[in-house]
Amino acid sequence: MATSQLNPPQRFLFGPGPSQVDPRVYAAMAKPIVGHLDPYFFQINMESREVLKRLYGTANDFTLAISATGSGGMETCVANFVEPGSKFAVLTAGYFADRMAEMGKRQGATVVRFDKAWGEAYTDAEVREFILREKPHVVGFVNAETSTGVFQKPDAICAAAREVGALIIADCVTSLGAMPIDLDRSGIDIAYSCSQKGLSCPPGLSPLTVSPRAMEWLKNRQSQTGTWYFDLKLLAEYFDGAHRYHHTAPISMFYALREALSTIEDEGIAERFERHRANHLAFVAAMAAMGLEMNVADPSVRLWTLNTVKVPAGVDDLKVRQYLMAKYGIEIGGGFGPLAGKIFRIGLMGVLSTEPDVLFLLPAFEEALRENGYAAPAGAGAAAAREVYTRLVAV
Ligand SMILES: *Cc1c(COP(=O)(O)O)cnc(C)c1O
């Protein structure tokens, strides 16, 4: 092993996650740790929990980050609220929705899927028809589907689920911290996210929230939750109440989250959402000017955090991505499953969702495409983005 100090390369994380980290967050991670039962740990945790509530748009007392990545948050929500033998209805139009359905199956539930093309959102009428017909115990959907770039509105899903008495689980991994969620207004009961996308923090924590209605349901659950580490009743005893030892929380990650949330508060939550919207719109205008097509046809259901752009005919997406990485240290993502080789996934989240960063990315992307067989009109993308910035007078 090399004995010199660790020296990772400089990258620009414009992919689907992890996103770029604020230097203030790195500085927080270098601070001395305290114990996982130290009052200071619970104090900074309470600070974070208050900001998480505002980002989720909820008054839920049970809003906190657990020691896990986003998938651990997903597993926690599914394992605690989807009982063996129950019916779990999942809106499956993407990779992460498939994962949620798979977790439901592993909990022994009867999973009913509603498949749709990757890149389309569900209409109010069709989710209503599906949920009223299936009458599930739990409905799961992905609010921000990172594999396709689709934003799924929660309102009609939640209204129909409540009509049949179902609990609602929402994946907010790529919306939290960068797009409004309005959890209480829409009626979502249970939601999870991660630290490394819209929050611009390293991966390792999963902020989740549970409504009083869902907590009540959990209290009355007869069967034992099939996972020990992710048992929310045990986690509640550690994070709240008696602070009984459950696991050794990764203290430095909780410092990081606290600091990332504090930078968000400094900026202002509404201002941060607007910044993400403005940079997304500028980016989309640039793609159009470059003759490129977005994978999500309907502009009203595009994520602001993650832009999916169709790979032009004859271009090898992997070569474009390798070019960007080798020449500029820029990371962007490719597609999965049915979209493998067909789309680029370009994240504009947190620290890198700014005008200078978009104007740094666009010429590099143009060059990488040109070197790989697709010549967009020179400078047209950046010019179109600049025009949007002038119009929005934002960021
Ligand atoms: C990234 C992601 C996850 C998984 O999170 P990890 O932190 O990678 O475990 C789940 N759902 C969506 C929508 C995601 O984008």
mmCIF file with all atom_site columns, N, CA and C and ligand atoms in Angstrom, residues 16-18 68-74 95-97 99-100 103 142-147 171-175 192-197 203-206 303 306 336 345 349, ligand 1:
data_model
loop_
_atom_site.group_PDB
_atom_site.id
_atom_site.type_symbol
_atom_site.label_atom_id
_atom_site.label_alt_id
_atom_site.label_comp_id
_atom_site.label_asym_id
_atom_site.label_entity_id
_atom_site.label_seq_id
_atom_site.pdbx_PDB_ins_code
_atom_site.Cartn_x
_atom_site.Cartn_y
_atom_site.Cartn_z
_atom_site.occupancy
_atom_site.B_iso_or_equiv
_atom_site.pdbx_formal_charge
_atom_site.auth_seq_id
_atom_site.auth_comp_id
_atom_site.auth_asym_id
_atom_site.auth_atom_id
_atom_site.pdbx_PDB_model_num
ATOM   1   N N  . PRO A 1 16  ? -25.982 11.363 -11.826 1.00 0.00 ? 16  PRO A N  1
ATOM   2   C CA . PRO A 1 16  ? -27.213 11.173 -11.050 1.00 0.00 ? 16  PRO A CA 1
ATOM   3   C C  . PRO A 1 16  ? -26.950 11.048 -9.547  1.00 0.00 ? 16  PRO A C  1
ATOM   4   N N  . GLY A 1 17  ? -25.741 11.204 -9.105  1.00 0.00 ? 17  GLY A N  1
ATOM   5   C CA . GLY A 1 17  ? -25.381 11.099 -7.697  1.00 0.00 ? 17  GLY A CA 1
ATOM   6   C C  . GLY A 1 17  ? -24.228 10.117 -7.544  1.00 0.00 ? 17  GLY A C  1
ATOM   7   N N  . PRO A 1 18  ? -23.322 10.350 -6.598  1.00 0.00 ? 18  PRO A N  1
ATOM   8   C CA . PRO A 1 18  ? -23.373 11.439 -5.624  1.00 0.00 ? 18  PRO A CA 1
ATOM   9   C C  . PRO A 1 18  ? -23.145 12.787 -6.287  1.00 0.00 ? 18  PRO A C  1
ATOM   10  N N  . ALA A 1 68  ? -27.900 4.843  6.828   1.00 0.00 ? 68  ALA A N  1
ATOM   11  C CA . ALA A 1 68  ? -28.038 3.971  5.662   1.00 0.00 ? 68  ALA A CA 1
ATOM   12  C C  . ALA A 1 68  ? -28.051 4.845  4.421   1.00 0.00 ? 68  ALA A C  1
ATOM   13  N N  . THR A 1 69  ? -27.801 4.265  3.260   1.00 0.00 ? 69  THR A N  1
ATOM   14  C CA . THR A 1 69  ? -27.966 5.037  2.026   1.00 0.00 ? 69  THR A CA 1
ATOM   15  C C  . THR A 1 69  ? -29.453 5.041  1.653   1.00 0.00 ? 69  THR A C  1
ATOM   16  N N  . GLY A 1 70  ? -29.772 5.649  0.533   1.00 0.00 ? 70  GLY A N  1
ATOM   17  C CA . GLY A 1 70  ? -31.166 5.732  0.100   1.00 0.00 ? 70  GLY A CA 1
ATOM   18  C C  . GLY A 1 70  ? -31.850 4.373  0.022   1.00 0.00 ? 70  GLY A C  1
ATOM   19  N N  . SER A 1 71  ? -31.125 3.376  -0.450  1.00 0.00 ? 71  SER A N  1
ATOM   20  C CA . SER A 1 71  ? -31.726 2.029  -0.547  1.00 0.00 ? 71  SER A CA 1
ATOM   21  C C  . SER A 1 71  ? -32.072 1.480  0.833   1.00 0.00 ? 71  SER A C  1
ATOM   22  N N  . GLY A 1 72  ? -31.274 1.820  1.832   1.00 0.00 ? 72  GLY A N  1
ATOM   23  C CA . GLY A 1 72  ? -31.581 1.415  3.209   1.00 0.00 ? 72  GLY A CA 1
ATOM   24  C C  . GLY A 1 72  ? -32.846 2.105  3.698   1.00 0.00 ? 72  GLY A C  1
ATOM   25  N N  . GLY A 1 73  ? -33.036 3.367  3.273   1.00 0.00 ? 73  GLY A N  1
ATOM   26  C CA . GLY A 1 73  ? -34.270 4.082  3.610   1.00 0.00 ? 73  GLY A CA 1
ATOM   27  C C  . GLY A 1 73  ? -35.461 3.403  2.951   1.00 0.00 ? 73  GLY A C  1
ATOM   28  N N  . MET A 1 74  ? -35.263 2.992  1.708   1.00 0.00 ? 74  MET A N  1
ATOM   29  C CA . MET A 1 74  ? -36.336 2.300  0.976   1.00 0.00 ? 74  MET A CA 1
ATOM   30  C C  . MET A 1 74  ? -36.694 1.001  1.704   1.00 0.00 ? 74  MET A C  1
ATOM   31  N N  . TYR A 1 95  ? -36.385 2.216  -12.822 1.00 0.00 ? 95  TYR A N  1
ATOM   32  C CA . TYR A 1 95  ? -35.496 1.291  -12.129 1.00 0.00 ? 95  TYR A CA 1
ATOM   33  C C  . TYR A 1 95  ? -35.722 1.279  -10.609 1.00 0.00 ? 95  TYR A C  1
ATOM   34  N N  . PHE A 1 96  ? -35.894 2.459  -10.021 1.00 0.00 ? 96  PHE A N  1
ATOM   35  C CA . PHE A 1 96  ? -36.012 2.503  -8.557  1.00 0.00 ? 96  PHE A CA 1
ATOM   36  C C  . PHE A 1 96  ? -37.383 2.030  -8.091  1.00 0.00 ? 96  PHE A C  1
ATOM   37  N N  . ALA A 1 97  ? -38.412 2.240  -8.919  1.00 0.00 ? 97  ALA A N  1
ATOM   38  C CA . ALA A 1 97  ? -39.741 1.702  -8.606  1.00 0.00 ? 97  ALA A CA 1
ATOM   39  C C  . ALA A 1 97  ? -39.695 0.171  -8.655  1.00 0.00 ? 97  ALA A C  1
ATOM   40  N N  . ARG A 1 99  ? -37.139 -1.596 -7.919  1.00 0.00 ? 99  ARG A N  1
ATOM   41  C CA . ARG A 1 99  ? -36.435 -2.020 -6.699  1.00 0.00 ? 99  ARG A CA 1
ATOM   42  C C  . ARG A 1 99  ? -37.408 -2.051 -5.510  1.00 0.00 ? 99  ARG A C  1
ATOM   43  N N  . MET A 1 100 ? -38.275 -1.049 -5.457  1.00 0.00 ? 100 MET A N  1
ATOM   44  C CA . MET A 1 100 ? -39.257 -0.991 -4.363  1.00 0.00 ? 100 MET A CA 1
ATOM   45  C C  . MET A 1 100 ? -40.189 -2.210 -4.440  1.00 0.00 ? 100 MET A C  1
ATOM   46  N N  . MET A 1 103 ? -38.408 -5.275 -3.211  1.00 0.00 ? 103 MET A N  1
ATOM   47  C CA . MET A 1 103 ? -38.329 -5.306 -1.739  1.00 0.00 ? 103 MET A CA 1
ATOM   48  C C  . MET A 1 103 ? -39.663 -5.758 -1.141  1.00 0.00 ? 103 MET A C  1
ATOM   49  N N  . VAL A 1 142 ? -42.467 6.506  -6.930  1.00 0.00 ? 142 VAL A N  1
ATOM   50  C CA . VAL A 1 142 ? -41.226 7.275  -6.909  1.00 0.00 ? 142 VAL A CA 1
ATOM   51  C C  . VAL A 1 142 ? -41.534 8.706  -7.352  1.00 0.00 ? 142 VAL A C  1
ATOM   52  N N  . ASN A 1 143 ? -41.294 9.646  -6.446  1.00 0.00 ? 143 ASN A N  1
ATOM   53  C CA . ASN A 1 143 ? -41.581 11.054 -6.708  1.00 0.00 ? 143 ASN A CA 1
ATOM   54  C C  . ASN A 1 143 ? -40.599 11.641 -7.724  1.00 0.00 ? 143 ASN A C  1
ATOM   55  N N  . ALA A 1 144 ? -39.345 11.198 -7.643  1.00 0.00 ? 144 ALA A N  1
ATOM   56  C CA . ALA A 1 144 ? -38.308 11.696 -8.548  1.00 0.00 ? 144 ALA A CA 1
ATOM   57  C C  . ALA A 1 144 ? -37.543 10.477 -9.050  1.00 0.00 ? 144 ALA A C  1
ATOM   58  N N  . GLU A 1 145 ? -37.896 10.008 -10.254 1.00 0.00 ? 145 GLU A N  1
ATOM   59  C CA . GLU A 1 145 ? -37.326 8.751  -10.766 1.00 0.00 ? 145 GLU A CA 1
ATOM   60  C C  . GLU A 1 145 ? -36.019 9.060  -11.503 1.00 0.00 ? 145 GLU A C  1
ATOM   61  N N  . THR A 1 146 ? -34.925 8.801  -10.823 1.00 0.00 ? 146 THR A N  1
ATOM   62  C CA . THR A 1 146 ? -33.604 9.156  -11.325 1.00 0.00 ? 146 THR A CA 1
ATOM   63  C C  . THR A 1 146 ? -33.197 8.355  -12.560 1.00 0.00 ? 146 THR A C  1
ATOM   64  N N  . SER A 1 147 ? -33.854 7.217  -12.783 1.00 0.00 ? 147 SER A N  1
ATOM   65  C CA . SER A 1 147 ? -33.488 6.417  -13.959 1.00 0.00 ? 147 SER A CA 1
ATOM   66  C C  . SER A 1 147 ? -34.108 6.965  -15.238 1.00 0.00 ? 147 SER A C  1
ATOM   67  N N  . ASP A 1 171 ? -40.739 7.599  -2.727  1.00 0.00 ? 171 ASP A N  1
ATOM   68  C CA . ASP A 1 171 ? -39.281 7.721  -2.867  1.00 0.00 ? 171 ASP A CA 1
ATOM   69  C C  . ASP A 1 171 ? -38.990 9.171  -3.255  1.00 0.00 ? 171 ASP A C  1
ATOM   70  N N  . CYS A 1 172 ? -38.362 9.899  -2.338  1.00 0.00 ? 172 CYS A N  1
ATOM   71  C CA . CYS A 1 172 ? -38.048 11.310 -2.589  1.00 0.00 ? 172 CYS A CA 1
ATOM   72  C C  . CYS A 1 172 ? -36.538 11.493 -2.657  1.00 0.00 ? 172 CYS A C  1
ATOM   73  N N  . VAL A 1 173 ? -35.829 10.475 -3.102  1.00 0.00 ? 173 VAL A N  1
ATOM   74  C CA . VAL A 1 173 ? -34.372 10.483 -3.068  1.00 0.00 ? 173 VAL A CA 1
ATOM   75  C C  . VAL A 1 173 ? -33.800 11.655 -3.884  1.00 0.00 ? 173 VAL A C  1
ATOM   76  N N  . THR A 1 174 ? -34.335 11.895 -5.059  1.00 0.00 ? 174 THR A N  1
ATOM   77  C CA . THR A 1 174 ? -33.731 12.930 -5.914  1.00 0.00 ? 174 THR A CA 1
ATOM   78  C C  . THR A 1 174 ? -34.540 14.234 -5.910  1.00 0.00 ? 174 THR A C  1
ATOM   79  N N  . SER A 1 175 ? -35.579 14.302 -5.074  1.00 0.00 ? 175 SER A N  1
ATOM   80  C CA . SER A 1 175 ? -36.297 15.576 -4.960  1.00 0.00 ? 175 SER A CA 1
ATOM   81  C C  . SER A 1 175 ? -35.927 16.321 -3.679  1.00 0.00 ? 175 SER A C  1
ATOM   82  N N  . TYR A 1 192 ? -38.735 8.598  2.031   1.00 0.00 ? 192 TYR A N  1
ATOM   83  C CA . TYR A 1 192 ? -37.319 8.463  2.343   1.00 0.00 ? 192 TYR A CA 1
ATOM   84  C C  . TYR A 1 192 ? -36.515 9.181  1.277   1.00 0.00 ? 192 TYR A C  1
ATOM   85  N N  . SER A 1 193 ? -35.274 9.486  1.629   1.00 0.00 ? 193 SER A N  1
ATOM   86  C CA . SER A 1 193 ? -34.376 10.134 0.674   1.00 0.00 ? 193 SER A CA 1
ATOM   87  C C  . SER A 1 193 ? -32.949 9.691  0.982   1.00 0.00 ? 193 SER A C  1
ATOM   88  N N  . CYS A 1 194 ? -31.971 10.435 0.486   1.00 0.00 ? 194 CYS A N  1
ATOM   89  C CA . CYS A 1 194 ? -30.578 10.113 0.792   1.00 0.00 ? 194 CYS A CA 1
ATOM   90  C C  . CYS A 1 194 ? -29.825 11.415 0.981   1.00 0.00 ? 194 CYS A C  1
ATOM   91  N N  . SER A 1 195 ? -28.601 11.307 1.451   1.00 0.00 ? 195 SER A N  1
ATOM   92  C CA . SER A 1 195 ? -27.822 12.523 1.714   1.00 0.00 ? 195 SER A CA 1
ATOM   93  C C  . SER A 1 195 ? -27.100 13.029 0.477   1.00 0.00 ? 195 SER A C  1
ATOM   94  N N  . GLN A 1 196 ? -26.891 12.154 -0.545  1.00 0.00 ? 196 GLN A N  1
ATOM   95  C CA . GLN A 1 196 ? -25.913 12.508 -1.588  1.00 0.00 ? 196 GLN A CA 1
ATOM   96  C C  . GLN A 1 196 ? -26.487 13.027 -2.903  1.00 0.00 ? 196 GLN A C  1
ATOM   97  N N  . LYS A 1 197 ? -27.739 13.414 -2.908  1.00 0.00 ? 197 LYS A N  1
ATOM   98  C CA . LYS A 1 197 ? -28.268 13.948 -4.172  1.00 0.00 ? 197 LYS A CA 1
ATOM   99  C C  . LYS A 1 197 ? -28.645 15.418 -3.964  1.00 0.00 ? 197 LYS A C  1
ATOM   100 N N  . PRO A 1 203 ? -22.623 10.302 0.472   1.00 0.00 ? 203 PRO A N  1
ATOM   101 C CA . PRO A 1 203 ? -23.595 9.242  0.728   1.00 0.00 ? 203 PRO A CA 1
ATOM   102 C C  . PRO A 1 203 ? -23.403 8.634  2.108   1.00 0.00 ? 203 PRO A C  1
ATOM   103 N N  . GLY A 1 204 ? -24.473 8.123  2.684   1.00 0.00 ? 204 GLY A N  1
ATOM   104 C CA . GLY A 1 204 ? -24.352 7.423  3.969   1.00 0.00 ? 204 GLY A CA 1
ATOM   105 C C  . GLY A 1 204 ? -25.538 7.596  4.884   1.00 0.00 ? 204 GLY A C  1
ATOM   106 N N  . LEU A 1 205 ? -26.368 8.607  4.648   1.00 0.00 ? 205 LEU A N  1
ATOM   107 C CA . LEU A 1 205 ? -27.548 8.778  5.498   1.00 0.00 ? 205 LEU A CA 1
ATOM   108 C C  . LEU A 1 205 ? -28.809 8.827  4.656   1.00 0.00 ? 205 LEU A C  1
ATOM   109 N N  . SER A 1 206 ? -29.889 8.410  5.273   1.00 0.00 ? 206 SER A N  1
ATOM   110 C CA . SER A 1 206 ? -31.185 8.423  4.593   1.00 0.00 ? 206 SER A CA 1
ATOM   111 C C  . SER A 1 206 ? -32.207 9.155  5.457   1.00 0.00 ? 206 SER A C  1
ATOM   112 N N  . LEU A 1 303 ? -37.726 16.381 -13.974 1.00 0.00 ? 303 LEU A N  1
ATOM   113 C CA . LEU A 1 303 ? -37.011 16.702 -12.734 1.00 0.00 ? 303 LEU A CA 1
ATOM   114 C C  . LEU A 1 303 ? -36.117 17.906 -12.975 1.00 0.00 ? 303 LEU A C  1
ATOM   115 N N  . LEU A 1 306 ? -32.321 16.230 -12.314 1.00 0.00 ? 306 LEU A N  1
ATOM   116 C CA . LEU A 1 306 ? -31.699 15.198 -13.145 1.00 0.00 ? 306 LEU A CA 1
ATOM   117 C C  . LEU A 1 306 ? -32.313 15.262 -14.536 1.00 0.00 ? 306 LEU A C  1
ATOM   118 N N  . PHE A 1 336 ? -30.086 3.071  -17.721 1.00 0.00 ? 336 PHE A N  1
ATOM   119 C CA . PHE A 1 336 ? -30.199 1.696  -17.233 1.00 0.00 ? 336 PHE A CA 1
ATOM   120 C C  . PHE A 1 336 ? -31.290 0.955  -17.995 1.00 0.00 ? 336 PHE A C  1
ATOM   121 N N  . ARG A 1 345 ? -27.693 10.877 -18.434 1.00 0.00 ? 345 ARG A N  1
ATOM   122 C CA . ARG A 1 345 ? -28.366 11.391 -17.233 1.00 0.00 ? 345 ARG A CA 1
ATOM   123 C C  . ARG A 1 345 ? -27.453 12.447 -16.621 1.00 0.00 ? 345 ARG A C  1
ATOM   124 N N  . MET A 1 349 ? -27.494 19.310 -9.352  1.00 0.00 ? 349 MET A N  1
ATOM   125 C CA . MET A 1 349 ? -27.978 19.254 -7.978  1.00 0.00 ? 349 MET A CA 1
ATOM   126 C C  . MET A 1 349 ? -27.053 20.027 -7.061  1.00 0.00 ? 349 MET A C  1
HETATM 127 C C1 . LIG B 2 .   ? -30.105 6.900  -5.750  1.00 0.00 ? 1   LIG B C1 1
HETATM 128 C C2 . LIG B 2 .   ? -31.508 6.437  -5.607  1.00 0.00 ? 1   LIG B C2 1
HETATM 129 C C3 . LIG B 2 .   ? -31.877 5.440  -4.693  1.00 0.00 ? 1   LIG B C3 1
HETATM 130 C C4 . LIG B 2 .   ? -30.859 4.616  -3.929  1.00 0.00 ? 1   LIG B C4 1
HETATM 131 O O1 . LIG B 2 .   ? -30.081 5.356  -3.105  1.00 0.00 ? 1   LIG B O1 1
HETATM 132 P P1 . LIG B 2 .   ? -28.612 4.807  -2.670  1.00 0.00 ? 1   LIG B P1 1
HETATM 133 O O2 . LIG B 2 .   ? -28.160 5.922  -1.789  1.00 0.00 ? 1   LIG B O2 1
HETATM 134 O O3 . LIG B 2 .   ? -27.843 4.627  -3.913  1.00 0.00 ? 1   LIG B O3 1
HETATM 135 O O4 . LIG B 2 .   ? -28.820 3.561  -1.925  1.00 0.00 ? 1   LIG B O4 1
HETATM 136 C C5 . LIG B 2 .   ? -33.203 5.140  -4.547  1.00 0.00 ? 1   LIG B C5 1
HETATM 137 N N1 . LIG B 2 .   ? -34.157 5.772  -5.259  1.00 0.00 ? 1   LIG B N1 1
HETATM 138 C C6 . LIG B 2 .   ? -33.846 6.727  -6.172  1.00 0.00 ? 1   LIG B C6 1
HETATM 139 C C7 . LIG B 2 .   ? -34.931 7.399  -6.930  1.00 0.00 ? 1   LIG B C7 1
HETATM 140 C C8 . LIG B 2 .   ? -32.516 7.080  -6.366  1.00 0.00 ? 1   LIG B C8 1
HETATM 141 O O5 . LIG B 2 .   ? -32.206 8.022  -7.260  1.00 0.00 ? 1   LIG B O5 1
#
